[in-house]
Amino acid sequence: MPIDPKIALGAELPSREFAWTPSDVQLYHLGLGAGTRWTDPAELRYLADREPQVLPTFATVAPTLGETEPPKVEFPGIDIDLAKVVHGFQEVQVHRPIPATGKATQTGRISEIWDKGSAAVVVQEQTVTSSDGEPLWTTRSSIFARGEGGFGGERGPSTKTELPDRAPDHEVTVATLPQQALLYRLCGDRNPLHSDPEFAKGAGFPAPILHGLCTYGIVCKTATDTVLGSDATRVTGFRARFAGVLFPGETIRTRMWREADQLIITATAVDRDDSPVLADVVLGFSS
């Protein structure tokens, strides 16, 4: 049985110690397309040699930097074929600005398992603490495993972020590069879905798709640059549901509504009649 909820639910995940440097931060930001405004001092803050500012979405790659093997979907009570898995949602909450250099420990657990009938949703929660014992960030993420439902569990909640009933306060388009996924995968996500055309076809896609977390980071950066003056230290949290795919080379349209201390955001693929890419997107920020 690929999923045994009696074993999996609440199971602790292996802890991980990891470290990062300014070069790692620069590579991550380049993977998101940073540097297109190569003479803009605000843009260059992402790429400074000694103390680059760090987007909170860096938390999604920091523990796995340097990995070169495809990830395995193996946890206590869970063993799923990677080709059946897509990212469901991702949330990052930062407890203080992420430093450009650091050492930390990650601990986590399987916090939720939902039976969607034709698929299963598995939710992880991870907490990261710096080497000095201070909390750095907390992440929550889910995977959507096709064909792995039907084990008799609850369907789980259906959450949706309502869009304000007005035109967006900001609308920005950002073009991705044809080689964007090949660059971003150097941050540690070697899933062949993003680089191997035959693997992608076997998973039901006409070509490799861009990492959802790359799109996630691009949209966070776009909102930070547009509304927060490119000041990543003001971002306190970022969450999104992966509503569709983006192919490398396509253009992302980001629409933003400002509501008190947060932004409500949508992201769509311009090239495919604004097909949804990210939904239920919320960026929290400090004043």
mmCIF file of C-alpha atoms in Angstrom:
data_model
loop_
_atom_site.group_PDB
_atom_site.id
_atom_site.type_symbol
_atom_site.label_atom_id
_atom_site.label_comp_id
_atom_site.label_asym_id
_atom_site.label_seq_id
_atom_site.Cartn_x
_atom_site.Cartn_y
_atom_site.Cartn_z
ATOM 1 C CA MET A 1 0.000 0.000 0.000
ATOM 2 C CA PRO A 2 1.694 3.257 -1.115
ATOM 3 C CA ILE A 3 0.026 5.255 1.703
ATOM 4 C CA ASP A 4 -0.674 3.930 5.173
ATOM 5 C CA PRO A 5 -2.236 6.872 7.037
ATOM 6 C CA LYS A 6 -2.017 5.093 10.392
ATOM 7 C CA ILE A 7 1.769 5.135 10.089
ATOM 8 C CA ALA A 8 2.208 8.333 8.107
ATOM 9 C CA LEU A 9 0.001 10.854 9.891
ATOM 10 C CA GLY A 10 2.039 12.694 12.505
ATOM 11 C CA ALA A 11 5.225 10.809 11.636
ATOM 12 C CA GLU A 12 8.420 12.709 12.294
ATOM 13 C CA LEU A 13 10.662 13.327 9.296
ATOM 14 C CA PRO A 14 14.444 12.934 9.468
ATOM 15 C CA SER A 15 16.143 16.059 10.761
ATOM 16 C CA ARG A 16 18.672 17.734 8.511
ATOM 17 C CA GLU A 17 21.604 20.022 9.206
ATOM 18 C CA PHE A 18 22.581 22.353 6.384
ATOM 19 C CA ALA A 19 24.410 25.577 5.598
ATOM 20 C CA TRP A 20 24.429 28.225 2.904
ATOM 21 C CA THR A 21 26.650 31.024 1.631
ATOM 22 C CA PRO A 22 26.160 34.279 -0.307
ATOM 23 C CA SER A 23 26.995 32.368 -3.500
ATOM 24 C CA ASP A 24 24.077 30.008 -2.838
ATOM 25 C CA VAL A 25 21.779 32.982 -2.375
ATOM 26 C CA GLN A 26 23.049 34.577 -5.594
ATOM 27 C CA LEU A 27 22.513 31.344 -7.539
ATOM 28 C CA TYR A 28 18.959 31.036 -6.232
ATOM 29 C CA HIS A 29 18.122 34.598 -7.187
ATOM 30 C CA LEU A 30 19.682 34.132 -10.644
ATOM 31 C CA GLY A 31 17.532 31.015 -11.009
ATOM 32 C CA LEU A 32 14.502 33.267 -10.528
ATOM 33 C CA GLY A 33 15.736 35.694 -13.183
ATOM 34 C CA ALA A 34 17.339 38.309 -10.933
ATOM 35 C CA GLY A 35 19.749 40.616 -12.694
ATOM 36 C CA THR A 36 17.613 41.621 -15.652
ATOM 37 C CA ARG A 37 17.894 45.213 -14.403
ATOM 38 C CA TRP A 38 21.670 44.858 -14.151
ATOM 39 C CA THR A 39 22.409 48.525 -13.416
ATOM 40 C CA ASP A 40 19.598 49.072 -10.904
ATOM 41 C CA PRO A 41 20.958 49.304 -7.317
ATOM 42 C CA ALA A 42 17.706 47.859 -5.937
ATOM 43 C CA GLU A 43 17.976 44.833 -8.217
ATOM 44 C CA LEU A 44 21.643 44.330 -7.414
ATOM 45 C CA ARG A 45 20.830 43.940 -3.722
ATOM 46 C CA TYR A 46 19.789 40.374 -4.616
ATOM 47 C CA LEU A 47 23.235 39.685 -6.080
ATOM 48 C CA ALA A 48 25.680 41.501 -3.774
ATOM 49 C CA ASP A 49 28.846 39.498 -3.181
ATOM 50 C CA ARG A 50 29.104 39.679 0.614
ATOM 51 C CA GLU A 51 25.627 40.357 1.985
ATOM 52 C CA PRO A 52 22.946 39.828 -0.648
ATOM 53 C CA GLN A 53 19.436 40.314 0.657
ATOM 54 C CA VAL A 54 17.524 37.025 0.778
ATOM 55 C CA LEU A 55 14.022 36.433 -0.519
ATOM 56 C CA PRO A 56 12.035 34.375 2.013
ATOM 57 C CA THR A 57 11.319 31.840 -0.731
ATOM 58 C CA PHE A 58 14.995 30.845 -0.499
ATOM 59 C CA ALA A 59 13.749 28.743 2.429
ATOM 60 C CA THR A 60 12.303 26.267 -0.074
ATOM 61 C CA VAL A 61 15.731 25.341 -1.470
ATOM 62 C CA ALA A 62 18.168 26.029 1.377
ATOM 63 C CA PRO A 63 17.997 22.528 2.944
ATOM 64 C CA THR A 64 18.600 20.721 -0.369
ATOM 65 C CA LEU A 65 21.227 22.921 -2.026
ATOM 66 C CA GLY A 66 23.792 20.868 -3.866
ATOM 67 C CA GLU A 67 21.725 17.708 -4.177
ATOM 68 C CA THR A 68 22.150 16.020 -7.535
ATOM 69 C CA GLU A 69 19.816 13.023 -7.297
ATOM 70 C CA PRO A 70 16.101 13.127 -8.165
ATOM 71 C CA PRO A 71 13.982 13.394 -5.012
ATOM 72 C CA LYS A 72 12.189 10.338 -3.649
ATOM 73 C CA VAL A 73 8.675 10.456 -2.271
ATOM 74 C CA GLU A 74 9.409 8.111 0.611
ATOM 75 C CA PHE A 75 8.288 8.906 4.142
ATOM 76 C CA PRO A 76 7.076 6.709 7.009
ATOM 77 C CA GLY A 77 3.974 4.971 5.633
ATOM 78 C CA ILE A 78 4.350 6.616 2.201
ATOM 79 C CA ASP A 79 6.057 5.357 -0.959
ATOM 80 C CA ILE A 80 4.907 7.011 -4.192
ATOM 81 C CA ASP A 81 6.214 7.031 -7.771
ATOM 82 C CA LEU A 82 7.729 10.462 -8.454
ATOM 83 C CA ALA A 83 5.983 10.639 -11.852
ATOM 84 C CA LYS A 84 2.589 10.668 -10.081
ATOM 85 C CA VAL A 85 3.408 13.634 -7.873
ATOM 86 C CA VAL A 86 2.843 17.358 -8.342
ATOM 87 C CA HIS A 87 3.244 20.153 -5.831
ATOM 88 C CA GLY A 88 -0.037 21.174 -4.182
ATOM 89 C CA PHE A 89 0.703 24.297 -2.162
ATOM 90 C CA GLN A 90 3.664 25.974 -0.493
ATOM 91 C CA GLU A 91 3.809 28.364 2.435
ATOM 92 C CA VAL A 92 6.814 30.074 4.056
ATOM 93 C CA GLN A 93 6.691 32.125 7.256
ATOM 94 C CA VAL A 94 9.930 33.844 8.230
ATOM 95 C CA HIS A 95 10.541 34.684 11.879
ATOM 96 C CA ARG A 96 13.294 37.150 11.015
ATOM 97 C CA PRO A 97 15.074 38.132 7.779
ATOM 98 C CA ILE A 98 17.109 35.211 6.440
ATOM 99 C CA PRO A 99 20.845 35.961 6.687
ATOM 100 C CA ALA A 100 23.090 35.679 3.639
ATOM 101 C CA THR A 101 25.277 33.123 5.440
ATOM 102 C CA GLY A 102 24.015 30.574 7.887
ATOM 103 C CA LYS A 103 23.895 27.140 9.475
ATOM 104 C CA ALA A 104 20.641 25.593 10.570
ATOM 105 C CA THR A 105 18.728 22.434 11.513
ATOM 106 C CA GLN A 106 15.430 21.383 9.994
ATOM 107 C CA THR A 107 12.874 19.194 11.760
ATOM 108 C CA GLY A 108 9.466 18.233 10.494
ATOM 109 C CA ARG A 109 6.469 15.939 10.445
ATOM 110 C CA ILE A 110 3.620 14.762 8.253
ATOM 111 C CA SER A 111 0.858 17.019 9.544
ATOM 112 C CA GLU A 112 -2.093 16.119 7.292
ATOM 113 C CA ILE A 113 -3.189 13.407 4.839
ATOM 114 C CA TRP A 114 -6.322 13.845 2.749
ATOM 115 C CA ASP A 115 -8.110 11.335 0.514
ATOM 116 C CA LYS A 116 -9.404 13.055 -2.621
ATOM 117 C CA GLY A 117 -10.685 9.806 -4.116
ATOM 118 C CA SER A 118 -8.620 9.727 -7.300
ATOM 119 C CA ALA A 119 -5.629 11.239 -5.521
ATOM 120 C CA ALA A 120 -4.029 11.769 -2.124
ATOM 121 C CA VAL A 121 -2.753 14.980 -0.577
ATOM 122 C CA VAL A 122 0.136 14.775 1.886
ATOM 123 C CA VAL A 123 1.066 17.865 3.929
ATOM 124 C CA GLN A 124 4.461 18.403 5.538
ATOM 125 C CA GLU A 125 5.382 21.003 8.135
ATOM 126 C CA GLN A 126 9.045 21.904 8.633
ATOM 127 C CA THR A 127 10.686 24.141 11.229
ATOM 128 C CA VAL A 128 14.182 25.565 10.755
ATOM 129 C CA THR A 129 16.321 26.811 13.630
ATOM 130 C CA SER A 130 19.659 28.578 13.278
ATOM 131 C CA SER A 131 22.853 27.277 14.876
ATOM 132 C CA ASP A 132 22.404 29.832 17.689
ATOM 133 C CA GLY A 133 19.029 28.311 18.571
ATOM 134 C CA GLU A 134 16.849 31.063 17.110
ATOM 135 C CA PRO A 135 13.886 30.152 14.873
ATOM 136 C CA LEU A 136 14.425 31.201 11.269
ATOM 137 C CA TRP A 137 11.422 29.998 9.299
ATOM 138 C CA THR A 138 8.534 27.545 9.138
ATOM 139 C CA THR A 139 7.305 25.944 5.917
ATOM 140 C CA ARG A 140 4.163 24.012 5.053
ATOM 141 C CA SER A 141 3.793 22.228 1.755
ATOM 142 C CA SER A 142 1.674 19.566 0.147
ATOM 143 C CA ILE A 143 2.076 17.028 -2.602
ATOM 144 C CA PHE A 144 -0.801 15.874 -4.796
ATOM 145 C CA ALA A 145 -0.322 12.193 -5.691
ATOM 146 C CA ARG A 146 -2.455 11.047 -8.605
ATOM 147 C CA GLY A 147 -3.975 7.580 -8.291
ATOM 148 C CA GLU A 148 -3.061 7.247 -4.613
ATOM 149 C CA GLY A 149 -6.432 8.097 -3.042
ATOM 150 C CA GLY A 150 -9.240 5.751 -2.092
ATOM 151 C CA PHE A 151 -7.765 4.647 1.242
ATOM 152 C CA GLY A 152 -10.829 5.728 3.203
ATOM 153 C CA GLY A 153 -9.557 9.000 4.660
ATOM 154 C CA GLU A 154 -11.275 12.380 4.935
ATOM 155 C CA ARG A 155 -11.305 14.669 1.893
ATOM 156 C CA GLY A 156 -9.969 17.608 3.874
ATOM 157 C CA PRO A 157 -10.834 21.308 3.752
ATOM 158 C CA SER A 158 -11.305 23.362 0.626
ATOM 159 C CA THR A 159 -9.686 26.754 1.112
ATOM 160 C CA LYS A 160 -9.904 29.604 -1.350
ATOM 161 C CA THR A 161 -8.653 33.179 -1.162
ATOM 162 C CA GLU A 162 -11.298 35.559 -2.459
ATOM 163 C CA LEU A 163 -10.076 38.244 -4.829
ATOM 164 C CA PRO A 164 -11.081 41.854 -4.095
ATOM 165 C CA ASP A 165 -13.995 43.102 -6.199
ATOM 166 C CA ARG A 166 -12.003 45.730 -8.049
ATOM 167 C CA ALA A 167 -9.299 46.047 -10.646
ATOM 168 C CA PRO A 168 -5.834 44.992 -9.436
ATOM 169 C CA ASP A 169 -3.650 47.699 -7.927
ATOM 170 C CA HIS A 170 -0.682 46.424 -9.924
ATOM 171 C CA GLU A 171 -0.242 44.206 -12.981
ATOM 172 C CA VAL A 172 3.210 43.085 -14.141
ATOM 173 C CA THR A 173 4.418 40.649 -16.800
ATOM 174 C CA VAL A 174 7.711 38.794 -16.465
ATOM 175 C CA ALA A 175 9.194 36.647 -19.224
ATOM 176 C CA THR A 176 10.979 33.427 -18.286
ATOM 177 C CA LEU A 177 13.923 31.983 -20.190
ATOM 178 C CA PRO A 178 13.839 28.783 -22.277
ATOM 179 C CA GLN A 179 16.691 27.511 -20.061
ATOM 180 C CA GLN A 180 15.071 28.710 -16.796
ATOM 181 C CA ALA A 181 14.381 25.207 -15.444
ATOM 182 C CA LEU A 182 17.871 23.993 -16.336
ATOM 183 C CA LEU A 183 19.330 26.871 -14.345
ATOM 184 C CA TYR A 184 16.933 26.642 -11.410
ATOM 185 C CA ARG A 185 17.552 22.906 -10.975
ATOM 186 C CA LEU A 186 21.101 23.758 -9.845
ATOM 187 C CA CYS A 187 19.481 24.887 -6.583
ATOM 188 C CA GLY A 188 18.959 21.223 -5.724
ATOM 189 C CA ASP A 189 15.683 20.164 -7.379
ATOM 190 C CA ARG A 190 16.721 17.522 -9.906
ATOM 191 C CA ASN A 191 13.258 16.140 -10.659
ATOM 192 C CA PRO A 192 13.576 15.029 -14.324
ATOM 193 C CA LEU A 193 10.084 16.400 -14.961
ATOM 194 C CA HIS A 194 11.834 19.738 -15.429
ATOM 195 C CA SER A 195 14.692 18.630 -17.660
ATOM 196 C CA ASP A 196 13.977 15.293 -19.390
ATOM 197 C CA PRO A 197 11.528 15.491 -22.326
ATOM 198 C CA GLU A 198 10.790 11.752 -22.264
ATOM 199 C CA PHE A 199 10.127 11.736 -18.510
ATOM 200 C CA ALA A 200 7.828 14.734 -18.932
ATOM 201 C CA LYS A 201 5.863 12.954 -21.674
ATOM 202 C CA GLY A 202 5.530 9.907 -19.438
ATOM 203 C CA ALA A 203 4.076 12.164 -16.758
ATOM 204 C CA GLY A 204 1.505 13.531 -19.215
ATOM 205 C CA PHE A 205 3.156 16.787 -20.301
ATOM 206 C CA PRO A 206 4.218 17.695 -23.861
ATOM 207 C CA ALA A 207 7.571 19.035 -22.633
ATOM 208 C CA PRO A 208 9.456 19.655 -19.372
ATOM 209 C CA ILE A 209 7.696 22.186 -17.165
ATOM 210 C CA LEU A 210 9.178 24.902 -15.015
ATOM 211 C CA HIS A 211 9.540 24.029 -11.341
ATOM 212 C CA GLY A 212 6.493 25.239 -9.449
ATOM 213 C CA LEU A 213 8.827 26.593 -6.788
ATOM 214 C CA CYS A 214 10.665 28.604 -9.422
ATOM 215 C CA THR A 215 7.407 30.243 -10.476
ATOM 216 C CA TYR A 216 6.620 30.692 -6.777
ATOM 217 C CA GLY A 217 9.899 32.540 -6.238
ATOM 218 C CA ILE A 218 9.520 34.642 -9.391
ATOM 219 C CA VAL A 219 6.085 35.849 -8.296
ATOM 220 C CA CYS A 220 7.315 36.630 -4.781
ATOM 221 C CA LYS A 221 10.189 38.658 -6.241
ATOM 222 C CA THR A 222 7.852 40.427 -8.659
ATOM 223 C CA ALA A 223 5.551 41.492 -5.830
ATOM 224 C CA THR A 224 8.490 42.518 -3.633
ATOM 225 C CA ASP A 225 9.982 44.646 -6.404
ATOM 226 C CA THR A 226 6.662 46.203 -7.413
ATOM 227 C CA VAL A 227 5.100 47.028 -4.049
ATOM 228 C CA LEU A 228 7.872 46.851 -1.428
ATOM 229 C CA GLY A 229 10.630 48.735 -3.196
ATOM 230 C CA SER A 230 12.655 45.537 -3.726
ATOM 231 C CA ASP A 231 13.105 45.230 0.063
ATOM 232 C CA ALA A 232 12.965 41.488 0.761
ATOM 233 C CA THR A 233 13.347 42.049 4.518
ATOM 234 C CA ARG A 234 9.773 43.395 4.610
ATOM 235 C CA VAL A 235 8.268 40.088 3.461
ATOM 236 C CA THR A 236 6.988 38.113 6.455
ATOM 237 C CA GLY A 237 5.332 35.251 4.625
ATOM 238 C CA PHE A 238 4.328 33.927 1.237
ATOM 239 C CA ARG A 239 1.903 31.188 0.297
ATOM 240 C CA ALA A 240 0.419 29.889 -2.945
ATOM 241 C CA ARG A 241 -1.467 26.988 -4.462
ATOM 242 C CA PHE A 242 -0.025 25.515 -7.650
ATOM 243 C CA ALA A 243 -2.991 25.836 -10.001
ATOM 244 C CA GLY A 244 -1.339 24.973 -13.303
ATOM 245 C CA VAL A 245 1.949 24.626 -15.115
ATOM 246 C CA LEU A 246 4.302 27.074 -16.761
ATOM 247 C CA PHE A 247 6.624 26.047 -19.584
ATOM 248 C CA PRO A 248 10.118 27.571 -19.713
ATOM 249 C CA GLY A 249 10.113 30.594 -21.999
ATOM 250 C CA GLU A 250 6.530 31.576 -21.238
ATOM 251 C CA THR A 251 5.533 34.877 -19.654
ATOM 252 C CA ILE A 252 3.921 35.214 -16.217
ATOM 253 C CA ARG A 253 1.246 37.826 -15.618
ATOM 254 C CA THR A 254 1.093 38.812 -11.944
ATOM 255 C CA ARG A 255 -1.907 40.764 -10.669
ATOM 256 C CA MET A 256 -1.745 42.245 -7.170
ATOM 257 C CA TRP A 257 -4.308 43.740 -4.797
ATOM 258 C CA ARG A 258 -3.104 45.510 -1.661
ATOM 259 C CA GLU A 259 -5.178 44.732 1.441
ATOM 260 C CA ALA A 260 -3.797 46.197 4.721
ATOM 261 C CA ASP A 261 -0.528 44.367 5.450
ATOM 262 C CA GLN A 262 -0.811 41.784 2.708
ATOM 263 C CA LEU A 263 -1.016 41.382 -1.034
ATOM 264 C CA ILE A 264 -3.570 39.144 -2.722
ATOM 265 C CA ILE A 265 -2.052 37.838 -5.946
ATOM 266 C CA THR A 266 -2.829 35.766 -9.014
ATOM 267 C CA ALA A 267 -0.326 34.467 -11.567
ATOM 268 C CA THR A 268 -1.232 33.298 -15.057
ATOM 269 C CA ALA A 269 0.497 32.185 -18.265
ATOM 270 C CA VAL A 270 0.148 34.987 -20.821
ATOM 271 C CA ASP A 271 1.060 32.656 -23.691
ATOM 272 C CA ARG A 272 -1.899 30.328 -23.033
ATOM 273 C CA ASP A 273 -4.770 32.792 -22.668
ATOM 274 C CA ASP A 274 -3.869 33.571 -19.061
ATOM 275 C CA SER A 275 -4.172 29.982 -17.921
ATOM 276 C CA PRO A 276 -3.843 29.846 -14.096
ATOM 277 C CA VAL A 277 -0.381 29.065 -12.745
ATOM 278 C CA LEU A 278 -0.562 30.125 -9.088
ATOM 279 C CA ALA A 279 -3.760 30.771 -7.142
ATOM 280 C CA ASP A 280 -4.714 31.643 -3.566
ATOM 281 C CA VAL A 281 -1.481 33.631 -3.364
ATOM 282 C CA VAL A 282 -0.940 35.828 -0.308
ATOM 283 C CA LEU A 283 2.206 37.811 0.563
ATOM 284 C CA GLY A 284 2.410 39.216 4.075
ATOM 285 C CA PHE A 285 4.647 42.194 4.748
ATOM 286 C CA SER A 286 5.716 44.584 7.478
ATOM 287 C CA SER A 287 5.303 48.339 7.200
#
